[in-house]
């Protein structure tokens, strides 16, 4: 089933930038956007009982090999935000797409995606297809 038809392949978390995430103008420093994406990604993976400790226990590491952020409007100190994450692809890699929205207006402030690949923890070799444990946890048929 395509990701866009599966509500459980999405999650949304609320957060508000802290003072130490911002510059002197109270604008969030660009490096912290990835921290906000990580918070949403971890919450999404936890709902499948396949967060980072479970990934490692299953014999795989899942490094992020590509990350892209499209800044639309700056994030500000103490701004109420909603960060959504969804699994967009899971066959050959794990692609997650994100949006950061202003909680009050719903305006999209940032769009992003990350790509993770499975690496065999014992050999360190990158796999060119996601292992069956991921499909099992997501409840999707293996390709």
mmCIF file of C-alpha atoms in Angstrom:
data_model
loop_
_atom_site.group_PDB
_atom_site.id
_atom_site.type_symbol
_atom_site.label_atom_id
_atom_site.label_comp_id
_atom_site.label_asym_id
_atom_site.label_seq_id
_atom_site.Cartn_x
_atom_site.Cartn_y
_atom_site.Cartn_z
ATOM 1 C CA UNK A 1 0.000 0.000 0.000
ATOM 2 C CA UNK A 2 1.455 3.418 -0.918
ATOM 3 C CA UNK A 3 2.689 5.549 1.969
ATOM 4 C CA UNK A 4 0.209 8.348 1.245
ATOM 5 C CA UNK A 5 -2.695 5.952 1.934
ATOM 6 C CA UNK A 6 -1.338 4.774 5.299
ATOM 7 C CA UNK A 7 -2.078 7.179 8.147
ATOM 8 C CA UNK A 8 0.142 5.131 10.466
ATOM 9 C CA UNK A 9 3.207 5.912 8.327
ATOM 10 C CA UNK A 10 2.976 9.532 9.526
ATOM 11 C CA UNK A 11 3.398 11.303 12.832
ATOM 12 C CA UNK A 12 3.331 14.871 14.088
ATOM 13 C CA UNK A 13 5.146 16.272 17.117
ATOM 14 C CA UNK A 14 4.914 19.663 18.799
ATOM 15 C CA UNK A 15 7.997 21.615 19.767
ATOM 16 C CA UNK A 16 9.198 25.123 20.436
ATOM 17 C CA UNK A 17 12.744 26.339 19.733
ATOM 18 C CA UNK A 18 14.823 26.957 22.823
ATOM 19 C CA UNK A 19 16.936 30.045 23.409
ATOM 20 C CA UNK A 20 20.194 28.144 22.813
ATOM 21 C CA UNK A 21 18.952 27.048 19.347
ATOM 22 C CA UNK A 22 18.793 30.668 18.172
ATOM 23 C CA UNK A 23 21.143 33.425 17.091
ATOM 24 C CA UNK A 24 21.181 36.981 18.453
ATOM 25 C CA UNK A 25 18.096 37.855 16.342
ATOM 26 C CA UNK A 26 16.154 34.967 17.930
ATOM 27 C CA UNK A 27 16.135 33.092 14.609
ATOM 28 C CA UNK A 28 16.802 29.352 14.776
ATOM 29 C CA UNK A 29 20.289 28.507 13.590
ATOM 30 C CA UNK A 30 20.072 26.266 10.492
ATOM 31 C CA UNK A 31 21.864 23.308 12.093
ATOM 32 C CA UNK A 32 19.067 22.832 14.607
ATOM 33 C CA UNK A 33 16.517 22.052 11.904
ATOM 34 C CA UNK A 34 18.073 18.589 11.675
ATOM 35 C CA UNK A 35 17.564 18.117 15.415
ATOM 36 C CA UNK A 36 13.849 18.858 14.994
ATOM 37 C CA UNK A 37 13.620 16.365 12.115
ATOM 38 C CA UNK A 38 15.372 13.762 14.277
ATOM 39 C CA UNK A 39 12.813 14.257 17.065
ATOM 40 C CA UNK A 40 9.971 13.560 14.608
ATOM 41 C CA UNK A 41 11.828 10.651 12.953
ATOM 42 C CA UNK A 42 12.467 8.953 16.308
ATOM 43 C CA UNK A 43 8.816 9.361 17.322
ATOM 44 C CA UNK A 44 7.700 7.807 14.024
ATOM 45 C CA UNK A 45 10.076 4.849 14.311
ATOM 46 C CA UNK A 46 9.052 4.241 17.928
ATOM 47 C CA UNK A 47 5.446 3.694 16.877
ATOM 48 C CA UNK A 48 6.679 0.691 14.841
ATOM 49 C CA UNK A 49 8.862 -0.580 17.698
ATOM 50 C CA UNK A 50 11.857 -0.138 15.404
ATOM 51 C CA UNK A 51 13.716 2.839 16.812
ATOM 52 C CA UNK A 52 17.510 2.976 16.885
ATOM 53 C CA UNK A 53 18.058 0.452 19.725
ATOM 54 C CA UNK A 54 15.709 -2.044 18.006
ATOM 55 C CA UNK A 55 17.446 -1.444 14.665
ATOM 56 C CA UNK A 56 20.790 -2.265 16.215
ATOM 57 C CA UNK A 57 19.371 -5.315 18.041
ATOM 58 C CA UNK A 58 18.056 -6.620 14.696
ATOM 59 C CA UNK A 59 21.595 -6.537 13.299
ATOM 60 C CA UNK A 60 21.428 -3.366 11.224
ATOM 61 C CA UNK A 61 22.615 0.209 11.423
ATOM 62 C CA UNK A 62 20.669 2.855 9.515
ATOM 63 C CA UNK A 63 22.917 5.858 8.823
ATOM 64 C CA UNK A 64 21.478 8.910 7.128
ATOM 65 C CA UNK A 65 23.275 9.203 3.811
ATOM 66 C CA UNK A 66 21.460 12.250 2.435
ATOM 67 C CA UNK A 67 19.464 15.072 3.995
ATOM 68 C CA UNK A 68 17.852 18.033 2.275
ATOM 69 C CA UNK A 69 16.151 21.032 3.840
ATOM 70 C CA UNK A 70 14.101 23.646 1.983
ATOM 71 C CA UNK A 71 13.823 26.751 4.152
ATOM 72 C CA UNK A 72 10.675 28.738 3.402
ATOM 73 C CA UNK A 73 10.341 31.001 6.453
ATOM 74 C CA UNK A 74 12.640 31.277 9.476
ATOM 75 C CA UNK A 75 11.831 29.544 12.738
ATOM 76 C CA UNK A 76 11.919 31.787 15.797
ATOM 77 C CA UNK A 77 12.597 31.487 19.509
ATOM 78 C CA UNK A 78 9.610 30.024 21.416
ATOM 79 C CA UNK A 79 7.485 29.737 18.243
ATOM 80 C CA UNK A 80 4.954 26.920 18.585
ATOM 81 C CA UNK A 81 5.738 24.440 15.808
ATOM 82 C CA UNK A 82 4.365 21.142 14.500
ATOM 83 C CA UNK A 83 6.889 18.837 12.862
ATOM 84 C CA UNK A 84 5.437 16.062 10.729
ATOM 85 C CA UNK A 85 7.338 13.042 9.472
ATOM 86 C CA UNK A 86 6.175 10.384 7.051
ATOM 87 C CA UNK A 87 7.737 7.332 5.513
ATOM 88 C CA UNK A 88 7.740 7.875 1.767
ATOM 89 C CA UNK A 89 9.868 4.901 0.589
ATOM 90 C CA UNK A 90 10.965 1.681 2.255
ATOM 91 C CA UNK A 91 12.023 -0.790 -0.444
ATOM 92 C CA UNK A 92 15.656 0.043 -1.250
ATOM 93 C CA UNK A 93 16.146 2.742 1.357
ATOM 94 C CA UNK A 94 14.185 4.447 4.085
ATOM 95 C CA UNK A 95 13.096 7.866 2.833
ATOM 96 C CA UNK A 96 11.316 10.169 5.241
ATOM 97 C CA UNK A 97 9.685 13.442 4.314
ATOM 98 C CA UNK A 98 9.072 16.269 6.771
ATOM 99 C CA UNK A 99 7.232 19.534 7.150
ATOM 100 C CA UNK A 100 7.648 22.106 9.879
ATOM 101 C CA UNK A 101 4.539 24.242 10.311
ATOM 102 C CA UNK A 102 3.606 27.184 12.453
ATOM 103 C CA UNK A 103 1.117 25.772 14.949
ATOM 104 C CA UNK A 104 -1.127 28.861 15.036
ATOM 105 C CA UNK A 105 -1.440 29.526 11.292
ATOM 106 C CA UNK A 106 -0.637 26.090 9.841
ATOM 107 C CA UNK A 107 1.773 27.783 7.422
ATOM 108 C CA UNK A 108 4.531 25.507 6.097
ATOM 109 C CA UNK A 109 7.870 26.977 7.187
ATOM 110 C CA UNK A 110 10.221 24.175 6.109
ATOM 111 C CA UNK A 111 10.144 21.048 3.954
ATOM 112 C CA UNK A 112 12.801 18.360 4.137
ATOM 113 C CA UNK A 113 13.673 14.741 3.522
ATOM 114 C CA UNK A 114 16.259 12.262 4.755
ATOM 115 C CA UNK A 115 17.527 9.014 3.250
ATOM 116 C CA UNK A 116 18.714 6.157 5.432
ATOM 117 C CA UNK A 117 20.201 2.911 4.189
ATOM 118 C CA UNK A 118 20.555 -0.400 5.957
ATOM 119 C CA UNK A 119 24.080 -1.456 6.846
ATOM 120 C CA UNK A 120 24.861 -4.923 8.148
ATOM 121 C CA UNK A 121 26.162 -4.280 11.674
ATOM 122 C CA UNK A 122 28.541 -7.265 11.620
ATOM 123 C CA UNK A 123 30.206 -6.663 8.251
ATOM 124 C CA UNK A 124 29.662 -2.920 7.844
ATOM 125 C CA UNK A 125 28.395 -3.510 4.301
ATOM 126 C CA UNK A 126 25.652 -1.355 2.871
ATOM 127 C CA UNK A 127 22.602 -3.292 1.694
ATOM 128 C CA UNK A 128 20.872 -2.386 -1.527
ATOM 129 C CA UNK A 129 17.472 -3.474 -0.313
ATOM 130 C CA UNK A 130 15.867 -2.861 3.062
ATOM 131 C CA UNK A 131 15.944 -6.000 5.216
ATOM 132 C CA UNK A 132 12.719 -7.954 5.829
ATOM 133 C CA UNK A 133 12.662 -6.847 9.488
ATOM 134 C CA UNK A 134 11.748 -3.320 8.334
ATOM 135 C CA UNK A 135 8.876 -4.522 6.148
ATOM 136 C CA UNK A 136 7.698 -6.727 8.994
ATOM 137 C CA UNK A 137 7.673 -3.823 11.468
ATOM 138 C CA UNK A 138 5.891 -1.540 8.991
ATOM 139 C CA UNK A 139 3.382 -4.233 8.095
ATOM 140 C CA UNK A 140 4.065 -3.927 4.370
ATOM 141 C CA UNK A 141 4.680 -6.738 1.878
ATOM 142 C CA UNK A 142 8.268 -7.371 0.809
ATOM 143 C CA UNK A 143 8.888 -6.282 -2.804
#
